[in-house]
XYZ file of C-alpha atoms in Angstrom:
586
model
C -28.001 -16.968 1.610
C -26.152 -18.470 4.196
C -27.132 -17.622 7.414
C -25.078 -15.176 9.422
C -26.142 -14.829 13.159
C -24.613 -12.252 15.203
C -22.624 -13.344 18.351
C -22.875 -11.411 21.679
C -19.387 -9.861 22.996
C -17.750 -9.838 26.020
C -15.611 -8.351 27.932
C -14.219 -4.515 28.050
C -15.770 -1.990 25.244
C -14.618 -1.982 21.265
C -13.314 1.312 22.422
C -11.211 -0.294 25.871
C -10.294 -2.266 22.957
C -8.899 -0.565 20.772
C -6.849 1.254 23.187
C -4.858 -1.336 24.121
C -2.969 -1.573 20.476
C -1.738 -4.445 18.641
C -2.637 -7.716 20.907
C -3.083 -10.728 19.201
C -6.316 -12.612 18.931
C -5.164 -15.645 20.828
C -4.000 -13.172 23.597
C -6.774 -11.059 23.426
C -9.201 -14.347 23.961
C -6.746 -15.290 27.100
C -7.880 -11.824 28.429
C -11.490 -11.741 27.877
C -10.882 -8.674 25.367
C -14.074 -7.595 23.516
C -13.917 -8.758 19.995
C -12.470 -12.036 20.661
C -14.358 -15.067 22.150
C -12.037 -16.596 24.515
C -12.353 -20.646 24.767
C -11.473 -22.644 28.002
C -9.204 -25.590 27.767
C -10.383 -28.933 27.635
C -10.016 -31.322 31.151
C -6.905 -33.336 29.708
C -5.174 -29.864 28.381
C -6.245 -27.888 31.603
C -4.050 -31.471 33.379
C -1.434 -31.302 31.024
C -0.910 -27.389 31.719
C -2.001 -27.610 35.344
C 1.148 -30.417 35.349
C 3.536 -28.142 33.925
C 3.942 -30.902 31.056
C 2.864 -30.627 27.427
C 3.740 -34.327 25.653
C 3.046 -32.876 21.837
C 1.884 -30.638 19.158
C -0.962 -32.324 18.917
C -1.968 -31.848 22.776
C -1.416 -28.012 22.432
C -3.809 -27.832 19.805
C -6.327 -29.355 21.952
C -5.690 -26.774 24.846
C -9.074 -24.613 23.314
C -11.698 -26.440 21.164
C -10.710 -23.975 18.714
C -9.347 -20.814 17.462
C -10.304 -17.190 19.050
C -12.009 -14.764 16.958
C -12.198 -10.780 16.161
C -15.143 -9.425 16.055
C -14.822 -8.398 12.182
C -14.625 -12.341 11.727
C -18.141 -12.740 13.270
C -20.787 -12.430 10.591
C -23.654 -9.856 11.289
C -27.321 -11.056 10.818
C -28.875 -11.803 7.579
C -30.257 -8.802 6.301
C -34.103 -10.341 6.073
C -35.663 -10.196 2.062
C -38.679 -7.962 3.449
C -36.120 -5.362 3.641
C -34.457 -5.646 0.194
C -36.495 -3.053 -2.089
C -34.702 -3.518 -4.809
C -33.140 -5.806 -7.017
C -30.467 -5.693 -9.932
C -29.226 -8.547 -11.934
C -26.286 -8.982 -14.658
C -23.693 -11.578 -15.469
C -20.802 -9.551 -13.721
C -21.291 -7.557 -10.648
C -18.263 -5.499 -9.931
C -17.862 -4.014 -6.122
C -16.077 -0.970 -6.100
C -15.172 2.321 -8.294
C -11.936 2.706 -7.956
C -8.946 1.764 -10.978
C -9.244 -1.887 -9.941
C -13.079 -2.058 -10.573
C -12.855 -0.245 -13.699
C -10.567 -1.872 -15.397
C -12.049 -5.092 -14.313
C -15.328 -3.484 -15.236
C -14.509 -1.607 -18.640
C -11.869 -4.885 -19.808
C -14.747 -7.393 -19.632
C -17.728 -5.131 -21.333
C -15.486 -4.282 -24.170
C -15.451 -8.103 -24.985
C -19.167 -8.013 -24.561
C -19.677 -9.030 -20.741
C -22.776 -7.375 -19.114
C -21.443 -5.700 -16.105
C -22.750 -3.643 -13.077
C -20.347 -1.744 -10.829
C -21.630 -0.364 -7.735
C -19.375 1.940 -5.518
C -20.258 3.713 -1.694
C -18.269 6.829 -2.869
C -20.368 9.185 -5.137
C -17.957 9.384 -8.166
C -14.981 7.080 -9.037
C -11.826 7.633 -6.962
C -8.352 7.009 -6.670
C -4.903 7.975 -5.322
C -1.680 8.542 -6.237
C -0.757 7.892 -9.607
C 2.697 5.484 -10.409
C 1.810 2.573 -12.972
C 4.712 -0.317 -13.744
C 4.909 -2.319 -16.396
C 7.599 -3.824 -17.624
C 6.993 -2.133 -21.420
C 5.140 0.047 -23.273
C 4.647 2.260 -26.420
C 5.383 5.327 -24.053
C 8.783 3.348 -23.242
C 9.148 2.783 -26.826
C 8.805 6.612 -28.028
C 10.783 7.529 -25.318
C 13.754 4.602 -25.753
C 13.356 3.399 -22.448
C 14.600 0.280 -22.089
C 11.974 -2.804 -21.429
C 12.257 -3.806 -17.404
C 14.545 -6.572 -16.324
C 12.647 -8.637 -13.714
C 16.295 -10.858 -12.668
C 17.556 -7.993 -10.239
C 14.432 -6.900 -9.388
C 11.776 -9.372 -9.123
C 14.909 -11.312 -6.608
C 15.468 -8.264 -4.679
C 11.505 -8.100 -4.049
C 11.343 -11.618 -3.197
C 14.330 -11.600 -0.661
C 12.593 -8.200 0.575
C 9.855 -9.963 1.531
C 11.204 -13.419 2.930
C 10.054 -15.225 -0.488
C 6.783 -15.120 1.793
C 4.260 -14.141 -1.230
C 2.991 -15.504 -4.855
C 5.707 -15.567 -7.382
C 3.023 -16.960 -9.709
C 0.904 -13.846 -8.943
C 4.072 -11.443 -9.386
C 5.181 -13.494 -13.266
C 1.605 -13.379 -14.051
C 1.501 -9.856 -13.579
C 5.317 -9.026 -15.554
C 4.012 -11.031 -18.593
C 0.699 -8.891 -18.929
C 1.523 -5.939 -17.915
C 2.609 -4.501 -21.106
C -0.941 -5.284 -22.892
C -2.342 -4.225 -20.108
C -0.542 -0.447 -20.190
C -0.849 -0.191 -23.997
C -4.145 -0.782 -23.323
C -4.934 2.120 -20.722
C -2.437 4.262 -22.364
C -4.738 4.244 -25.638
C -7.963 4.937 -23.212
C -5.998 7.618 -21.479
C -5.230 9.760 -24.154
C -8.366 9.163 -26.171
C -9.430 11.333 -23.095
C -6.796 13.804 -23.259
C -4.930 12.382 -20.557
C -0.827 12.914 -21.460
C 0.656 9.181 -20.599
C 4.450 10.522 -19.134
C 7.373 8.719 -17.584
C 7.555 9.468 -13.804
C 11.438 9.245 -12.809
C 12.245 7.319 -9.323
C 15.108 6.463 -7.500
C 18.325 5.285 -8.859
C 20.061 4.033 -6.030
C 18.143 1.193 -5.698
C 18.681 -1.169 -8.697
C 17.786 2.056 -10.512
C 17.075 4.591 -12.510
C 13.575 3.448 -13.111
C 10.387 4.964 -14.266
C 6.800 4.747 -13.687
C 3.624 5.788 -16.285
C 1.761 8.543 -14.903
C -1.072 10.390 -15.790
C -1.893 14.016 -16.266
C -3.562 16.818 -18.088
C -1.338 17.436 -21.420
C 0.798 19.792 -21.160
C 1.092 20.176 -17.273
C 3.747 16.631 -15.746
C 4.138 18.962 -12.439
C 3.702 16.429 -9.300
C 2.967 13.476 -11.854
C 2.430 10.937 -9.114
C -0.337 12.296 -7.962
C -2.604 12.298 -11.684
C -4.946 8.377 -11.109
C -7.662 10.569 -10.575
C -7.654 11.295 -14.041
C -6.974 7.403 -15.526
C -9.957 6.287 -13.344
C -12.104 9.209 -15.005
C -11.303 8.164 -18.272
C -12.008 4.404 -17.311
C -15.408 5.757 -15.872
C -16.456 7.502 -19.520
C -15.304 4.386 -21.277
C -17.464 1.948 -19.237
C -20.366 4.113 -20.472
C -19.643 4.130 -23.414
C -19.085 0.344 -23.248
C -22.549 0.124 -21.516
C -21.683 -0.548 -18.282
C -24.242 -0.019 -15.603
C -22.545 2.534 -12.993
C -24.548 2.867 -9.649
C -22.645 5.099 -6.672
C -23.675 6.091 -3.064
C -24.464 2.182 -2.298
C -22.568 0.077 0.133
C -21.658 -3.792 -0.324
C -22.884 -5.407 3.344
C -22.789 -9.043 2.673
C -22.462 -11.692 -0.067
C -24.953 -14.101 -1.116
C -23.796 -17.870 -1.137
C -25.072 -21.480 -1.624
C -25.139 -23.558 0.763
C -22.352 -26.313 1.123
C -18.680 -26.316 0.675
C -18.723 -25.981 -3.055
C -21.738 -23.217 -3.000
C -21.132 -20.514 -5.325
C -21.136 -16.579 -4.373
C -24.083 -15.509 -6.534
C -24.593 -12.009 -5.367
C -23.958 -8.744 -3.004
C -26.653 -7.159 -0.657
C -25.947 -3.489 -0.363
C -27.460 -1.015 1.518
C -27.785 2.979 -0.091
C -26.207 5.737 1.384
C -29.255 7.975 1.679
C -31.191 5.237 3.617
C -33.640 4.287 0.954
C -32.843 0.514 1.932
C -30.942 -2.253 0.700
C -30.374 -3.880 -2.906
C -29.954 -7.453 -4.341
C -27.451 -7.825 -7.025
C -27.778 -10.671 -8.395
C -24.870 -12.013 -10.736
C -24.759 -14.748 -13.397
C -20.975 -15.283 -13.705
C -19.239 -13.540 -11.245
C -19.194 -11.253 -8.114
C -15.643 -9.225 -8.256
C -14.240 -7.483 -5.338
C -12.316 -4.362 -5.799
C -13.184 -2.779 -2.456
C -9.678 -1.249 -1.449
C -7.828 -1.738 1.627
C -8.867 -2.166 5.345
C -6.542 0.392 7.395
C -9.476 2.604 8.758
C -10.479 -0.885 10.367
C -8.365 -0.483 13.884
C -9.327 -3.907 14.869
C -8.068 -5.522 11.964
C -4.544 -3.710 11.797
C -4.668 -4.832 15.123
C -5.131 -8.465 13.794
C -3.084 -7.674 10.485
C -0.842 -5.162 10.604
C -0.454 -4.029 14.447
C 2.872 -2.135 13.351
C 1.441 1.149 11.950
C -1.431 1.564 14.568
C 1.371 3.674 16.967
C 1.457 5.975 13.452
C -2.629 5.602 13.229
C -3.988 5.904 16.861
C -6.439 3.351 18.335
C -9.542 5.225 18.377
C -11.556 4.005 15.263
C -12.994 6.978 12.563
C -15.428 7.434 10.414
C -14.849 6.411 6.720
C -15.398 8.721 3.999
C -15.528 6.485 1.091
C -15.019 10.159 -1.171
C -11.655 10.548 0.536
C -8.326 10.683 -1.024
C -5.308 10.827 0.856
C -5.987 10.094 4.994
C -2.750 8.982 6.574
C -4.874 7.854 9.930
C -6.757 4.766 7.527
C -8.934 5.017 4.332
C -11.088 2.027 3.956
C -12.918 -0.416 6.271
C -11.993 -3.662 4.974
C -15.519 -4.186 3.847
C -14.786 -6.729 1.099
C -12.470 -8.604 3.098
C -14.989 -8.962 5.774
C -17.587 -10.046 3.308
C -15.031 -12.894 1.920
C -14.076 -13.852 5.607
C -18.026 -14.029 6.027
C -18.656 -16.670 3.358
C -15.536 -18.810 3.738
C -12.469 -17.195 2.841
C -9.540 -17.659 3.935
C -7.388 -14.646 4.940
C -3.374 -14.167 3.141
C -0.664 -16.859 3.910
C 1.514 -13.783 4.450
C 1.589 -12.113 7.789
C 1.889 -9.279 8.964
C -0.160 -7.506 6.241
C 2.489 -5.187 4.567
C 1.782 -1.661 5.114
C 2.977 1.485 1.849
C 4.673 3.519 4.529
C 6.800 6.867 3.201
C 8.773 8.942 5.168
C 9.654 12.847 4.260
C 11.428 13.677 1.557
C 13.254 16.199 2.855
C 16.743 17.193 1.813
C 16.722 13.812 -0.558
C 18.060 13.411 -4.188
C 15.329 10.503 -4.617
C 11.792 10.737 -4.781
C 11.559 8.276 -2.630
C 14.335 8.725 -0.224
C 14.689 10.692 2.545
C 18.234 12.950 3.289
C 20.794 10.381 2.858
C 23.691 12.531 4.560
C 24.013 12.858 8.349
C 21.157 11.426 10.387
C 20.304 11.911 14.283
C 17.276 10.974 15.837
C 15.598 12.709 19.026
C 18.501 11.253 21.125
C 20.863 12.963 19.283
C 22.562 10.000 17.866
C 23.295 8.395 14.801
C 21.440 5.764 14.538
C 21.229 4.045 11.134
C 22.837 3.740 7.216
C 20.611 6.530 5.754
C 21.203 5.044 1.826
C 17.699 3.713 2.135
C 14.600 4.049 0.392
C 12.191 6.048 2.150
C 9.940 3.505 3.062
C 12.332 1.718 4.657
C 13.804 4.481 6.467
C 9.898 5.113 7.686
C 9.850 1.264 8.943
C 13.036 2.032 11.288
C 11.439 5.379 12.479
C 9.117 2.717 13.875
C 11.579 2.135 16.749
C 13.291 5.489 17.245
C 11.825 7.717 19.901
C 8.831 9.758 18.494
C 8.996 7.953 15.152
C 10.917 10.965 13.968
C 14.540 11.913 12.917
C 16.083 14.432 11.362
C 18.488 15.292 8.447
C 21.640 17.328 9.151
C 23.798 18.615 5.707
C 25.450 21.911 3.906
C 25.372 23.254 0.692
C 28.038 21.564 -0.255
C 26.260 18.067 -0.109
C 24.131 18.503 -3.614
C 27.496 19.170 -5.984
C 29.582 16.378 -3.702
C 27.274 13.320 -4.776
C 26.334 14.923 -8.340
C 30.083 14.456 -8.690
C 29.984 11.074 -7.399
C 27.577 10.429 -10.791
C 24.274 10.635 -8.887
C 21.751 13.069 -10.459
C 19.032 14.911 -8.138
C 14.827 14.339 -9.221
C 12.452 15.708 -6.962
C 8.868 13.481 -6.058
C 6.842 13.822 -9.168
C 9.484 14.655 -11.810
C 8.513 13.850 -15.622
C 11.711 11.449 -16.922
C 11.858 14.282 -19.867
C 12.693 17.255 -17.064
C 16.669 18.057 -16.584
C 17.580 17.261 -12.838
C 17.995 19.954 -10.339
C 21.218 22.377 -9.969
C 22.756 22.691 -6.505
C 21.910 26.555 -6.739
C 18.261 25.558 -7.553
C 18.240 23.317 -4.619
C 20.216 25.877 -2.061
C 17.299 28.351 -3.328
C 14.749 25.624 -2.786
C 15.775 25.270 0.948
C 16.626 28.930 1.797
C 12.772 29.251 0.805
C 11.867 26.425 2.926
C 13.432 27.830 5.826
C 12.024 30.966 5.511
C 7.866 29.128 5.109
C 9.275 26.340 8.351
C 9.736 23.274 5.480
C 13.267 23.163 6.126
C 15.710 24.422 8.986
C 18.841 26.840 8.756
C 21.428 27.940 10.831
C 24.502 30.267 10.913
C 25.945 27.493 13.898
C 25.267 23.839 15.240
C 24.303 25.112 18.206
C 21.387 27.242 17.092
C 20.477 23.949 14.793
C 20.214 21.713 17.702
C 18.386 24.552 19.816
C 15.611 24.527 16.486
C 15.466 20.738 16.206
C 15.402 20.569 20.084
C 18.918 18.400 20.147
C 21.361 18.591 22.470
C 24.129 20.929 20.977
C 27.477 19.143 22.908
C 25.954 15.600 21.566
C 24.654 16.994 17.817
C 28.850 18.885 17.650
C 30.551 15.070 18.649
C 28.182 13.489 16.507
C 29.169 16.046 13.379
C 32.864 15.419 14.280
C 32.472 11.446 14.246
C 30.757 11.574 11.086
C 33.366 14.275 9.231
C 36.387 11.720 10.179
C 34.350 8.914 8.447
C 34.095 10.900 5.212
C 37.657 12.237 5.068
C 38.415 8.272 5.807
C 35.835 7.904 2.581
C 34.543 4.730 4.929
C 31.599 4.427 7.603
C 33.021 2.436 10.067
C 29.819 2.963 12.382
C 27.164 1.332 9.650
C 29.314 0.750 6.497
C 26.252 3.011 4.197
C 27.601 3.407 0.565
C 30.711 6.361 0.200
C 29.415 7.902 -2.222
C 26.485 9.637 0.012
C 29.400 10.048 2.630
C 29.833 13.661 2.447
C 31.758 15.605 4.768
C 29.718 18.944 6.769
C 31.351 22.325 6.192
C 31.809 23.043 9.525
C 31.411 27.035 8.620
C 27.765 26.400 7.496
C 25.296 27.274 7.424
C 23.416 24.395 8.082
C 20.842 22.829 6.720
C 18.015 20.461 8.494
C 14.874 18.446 7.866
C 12.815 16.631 9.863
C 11.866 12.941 8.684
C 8.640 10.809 9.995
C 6.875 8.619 9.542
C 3.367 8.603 7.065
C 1.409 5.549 6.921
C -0.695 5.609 3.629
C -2.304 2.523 3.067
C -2.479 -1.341 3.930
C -1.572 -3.993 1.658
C -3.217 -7.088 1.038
C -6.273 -9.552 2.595
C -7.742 -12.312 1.119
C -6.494 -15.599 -0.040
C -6.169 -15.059 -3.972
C -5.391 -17.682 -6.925
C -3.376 -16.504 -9.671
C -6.410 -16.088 -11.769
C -7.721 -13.377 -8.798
C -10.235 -16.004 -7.437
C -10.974 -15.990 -4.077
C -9.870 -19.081 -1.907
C -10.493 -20.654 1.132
C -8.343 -22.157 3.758
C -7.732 -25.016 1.436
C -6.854 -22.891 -0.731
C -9.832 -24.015 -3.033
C -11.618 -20.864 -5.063
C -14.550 -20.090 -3.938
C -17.343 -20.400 -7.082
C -18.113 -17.185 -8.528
C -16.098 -15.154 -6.236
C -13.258 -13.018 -7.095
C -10.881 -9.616 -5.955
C -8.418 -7.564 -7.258
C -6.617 -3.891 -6.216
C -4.910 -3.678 -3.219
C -7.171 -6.468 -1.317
C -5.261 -9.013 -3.391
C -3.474 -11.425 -1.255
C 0.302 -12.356 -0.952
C 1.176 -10.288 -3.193
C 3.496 -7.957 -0.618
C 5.189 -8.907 2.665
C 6.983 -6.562 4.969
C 6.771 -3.657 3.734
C 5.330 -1.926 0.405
C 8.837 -0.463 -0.740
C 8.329 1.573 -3.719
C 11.304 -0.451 -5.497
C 9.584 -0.845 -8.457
C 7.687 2.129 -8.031
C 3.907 1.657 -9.137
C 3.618 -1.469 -8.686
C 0.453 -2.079 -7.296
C -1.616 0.400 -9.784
C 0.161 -1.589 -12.556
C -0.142 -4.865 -11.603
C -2.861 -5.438 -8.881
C -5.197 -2.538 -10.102
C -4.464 -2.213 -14.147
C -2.977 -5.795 -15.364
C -4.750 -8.535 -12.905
C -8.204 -6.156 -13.625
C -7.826 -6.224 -17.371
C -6.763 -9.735 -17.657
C -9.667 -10.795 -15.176
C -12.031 -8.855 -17.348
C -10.986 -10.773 -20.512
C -11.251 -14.253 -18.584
C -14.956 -13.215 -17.188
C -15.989 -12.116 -20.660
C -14.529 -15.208 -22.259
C -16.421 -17.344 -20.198
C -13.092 -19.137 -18.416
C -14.540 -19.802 -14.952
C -18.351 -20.684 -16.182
C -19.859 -23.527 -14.413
């Protein structure tokens, strides 16, 4: 194992850290900040600067002796072999129980691999529950029409500056149907029903997801992964997979030299019995989630999202499901940083942000009439998905806003040929009625989900608006309808829809929700794991949301499930078929 010697900090506390949000590590080293190891300037830089006179690029890089580091880059101590009790060998160790590390798992031991998947949680786990792919039999008995990738796949790229892997992103579209014919057949050999999850329309729309749930029952559909990662669990046994939980990966085992090969994972157990060697013959995958409970490294990665997260760092519960403060620790992409690996090209790290869904047509789209942020002003085109609407929150004062509208506003954009599906709908459900909706948020207001009022003065007193500014503001935006134009931020006419100034009035309040954290190490198209030459690391590999490049930006829930479907479900199962078949063998 290589060795990995712990480096003494200095400066302020992790916690004095922390609290001082999203600095970068080079100005975090400038300031001493604990976590970073600040480097002094050589004599000829320390001239140059002290002259007021820097000739070239090259004499700026010699201003340090070399780059600053966070203390997650620093690798711990060798955990010594007198303290290993235990130890585990198979061709394929798989890190991880979530849908990435079972379909990597189950996908290479149907083929015949020999695999071992160890997890820290004590069962598997997932979240959520929206699977793309660009076809599959479901599509097929449904008559859904096979994805088109030319609108989309160019509106992802130009979402995210062309700053991520288009091989990664066509490897993924020309799988992904295997791939979902594949889990579709596992699913409902469990009794899983395999159902088309309807999303937004508005944007390149209408499209659909695959979603899991118990037959019979397709309420909140998006939410049913628990149940595909079950089914993947029971299939790996049967498949004779060797399933350990309750055990934590801590470091990797490597060869020494450039060209050494990861051969293995120390891990400690979660009852304190110790730590365990597993040693693998072929490959060591990663499928160890995301790092957003990790403050330092959103700091680092993401610094965006930690006003939505706090500063203070938590506990992980590696049993948890949804946690909008941070879910995992980054622990595989420390490991990887820890034996060589490069981090992403891609920065920042693109977060899966959603807003409320308040008063929206689209399940992922907030209110897309009138709205005023805390200033009472209008302040943006509100035809935008959720996430996006979320991002923007980012600058408006307490990350919140709020949706303004009248009953009116459900039958005025029906008309205009736009249907209304709730968060969760199955594609087979009929849309909602305006009276179903009008019901939906008289019952809100009465439970404090929603917000009515007989006048706009009483509104802005609930919302805590100012009533002269929220009137103006109503006027403004009722002379841009009747002009069927928005002057003020040109959004779409068709969601222009004028307020019935008689009311009553309907409100929401929109915010921000951070969810998760995209991304992390540097990862070939055939999910190896690279370093800064972008050279794969021997025997090394990741998939799930720790995949690198694959999303810049934001995660925007334009092709809705498409990191379960791709990331998690296609890269896993074509992995597992390349480990089994003996692709990357020495």
């Amino acid at each position: 194992m290589r060795e990995m010697k712990r480096r003494s900090k200095q400066g302020v506390s992790r916690r004095d850290f922390l609290k001082l949000g999203a600095v970068g590590a080079a100005g975090a080293a400038a300031a001493g900040l604990a976590g970073c190891s600040a480097l002094a300037p050589s004599q000829d830089a320390a001239g140059s600067l002290a002259s007021g006179s820097v000739e070239s690029a090259e004499a700026v890089l010699k201003l340090t002796d070399g780059m600053p580091k966070w203390s997650f880059m620093i690798p711990p101590e060798s955990i010594a072999d007198e303290d290993i009790s235990e130890t585990i060998e198979n061709d394929i160790i798989v890190v991880g129980g979530g849908m990435s590390g079972f379909t990597t798992a189950v996908s290479a031991a149907e083929k015949g691999a020999k695999v071992t998947l160890f997890s820290a949680a004590s069962a598997p786990i997932s979240r959520g529950g929206s699977n793309y792919a660009r076809n599959s039999k479901v599509m097929e008995e449904l008559g859904i029409e096979p994805f088109d990738p030319v609108p989309f796949y160019y509106h992802e790229m130009r979402a995210a500056s062309f700053a991520v892997d288009q091989r990664k992103w066509m490897k993924g579209y020309n799988h992904s149907e295997e791939a979902m014919n594949w889990m579709i057949d596992i699913a409902r050999e469990s009794g899983l029903e395999v159902i088309m999850e309807r999303d937004n329309t508005f944007d390149l729309g209408p499209n659909y997801a695959h979603a899991f749930s118990t037959e019979g029952d397709s309420s909140m559909v998006s939410t049913g992964q628990q149940g595909a990662v079950e089914a993947l669990e029971a299939k790996a046994q049967e498949y004779g997979v060797e399933i350990i939980y309750d055990t934590k990966a801590e470091q990797l085992i490597r060869e020494e030299g450039e060209s050494g090969r990861v051969t293995g994972v120390v891990a400690s157990r979660m009852n304190g019995e110790g730590y365990v060697k597993f040693v693998a013959h072929k490959a060591v995958v990663l499928a160890t989630g995301d790092f957003s409970n990790d403050k330092e490294m959103l700091a680092a990665y993401c610094p965006q999202v930690l006003p939505l997260v706090g500063y203070e760092q938590a506990e992980i519960d590696y049993n948890t499901s949804f946690n909008l403060t941070g879910i995992y620790g980054g622990d595989g992409q420390k490991m990887g940083l820890w034996a060589g690996a490069a981090w992403q090209h891609a920065y920042p790290a693109a977060p899966m942000m959603q807003g409320a869904w308040g008063g929206s047509h689209e399940p992922c789209g907030f209110h897309m009439g009138l709205n005023v942020n805390d200033n009472t002003e209008r302040y943006q085109r509100e035809d935008i998905s959720s996430p996006y609407s979320s991002n923007h929150l980012l600058s408006q004062p307490n990350n919140e806003a709020w949706g303004i509208w009248t009953a009116n506003y459900p039958q005025a954009i029906m008309d205009k040929g736009h249907e209304w599906y709730a968060f969760g709908m199955d594609y087979t459900l009929p849309a909602l009625t305006p009276d179903e909706l009008v019901a939906m948020w008289d019952a809100g207001a009465e439970d404090g989900s929603y917000y009515k009022a007989d006048t706009l003065d009483d509104l802005a007193s609930q919302l805590g608006l100012d009533a002269e500014k929220l009137k103006a503001v109503v006027t403004r935006y009722n002379e841009l309808c009747d002009k069927g134009v928005d002057e003020d931020f040109c959004k779409n006419p068709d969601f222009m829809v004028r307020i019935d100034e008689a009311g009553p009035f309907y409100a929401a309040r929109n915010y921000a929700m951070f969810m998760t954290v995209m991304g992390g190490l540097r990862t070939s198209v055939d999910m190896e794991v690279c370093d800064e030459n972008d050279e794969p690391i021997p025997g090394l590999f990741n998939v799930g949301a720790m995949v690198g490049d694959m999303y810049a930006n934001t995660y925007n829930f334009a092709i809705p499930g498409n990191s379960y479907g791709i990331n998690c479900l296609t890269f896993g199962y074509v992995l597992g078929r390349d480990l089994a078949a003996g692709k990357f063998d020495a």
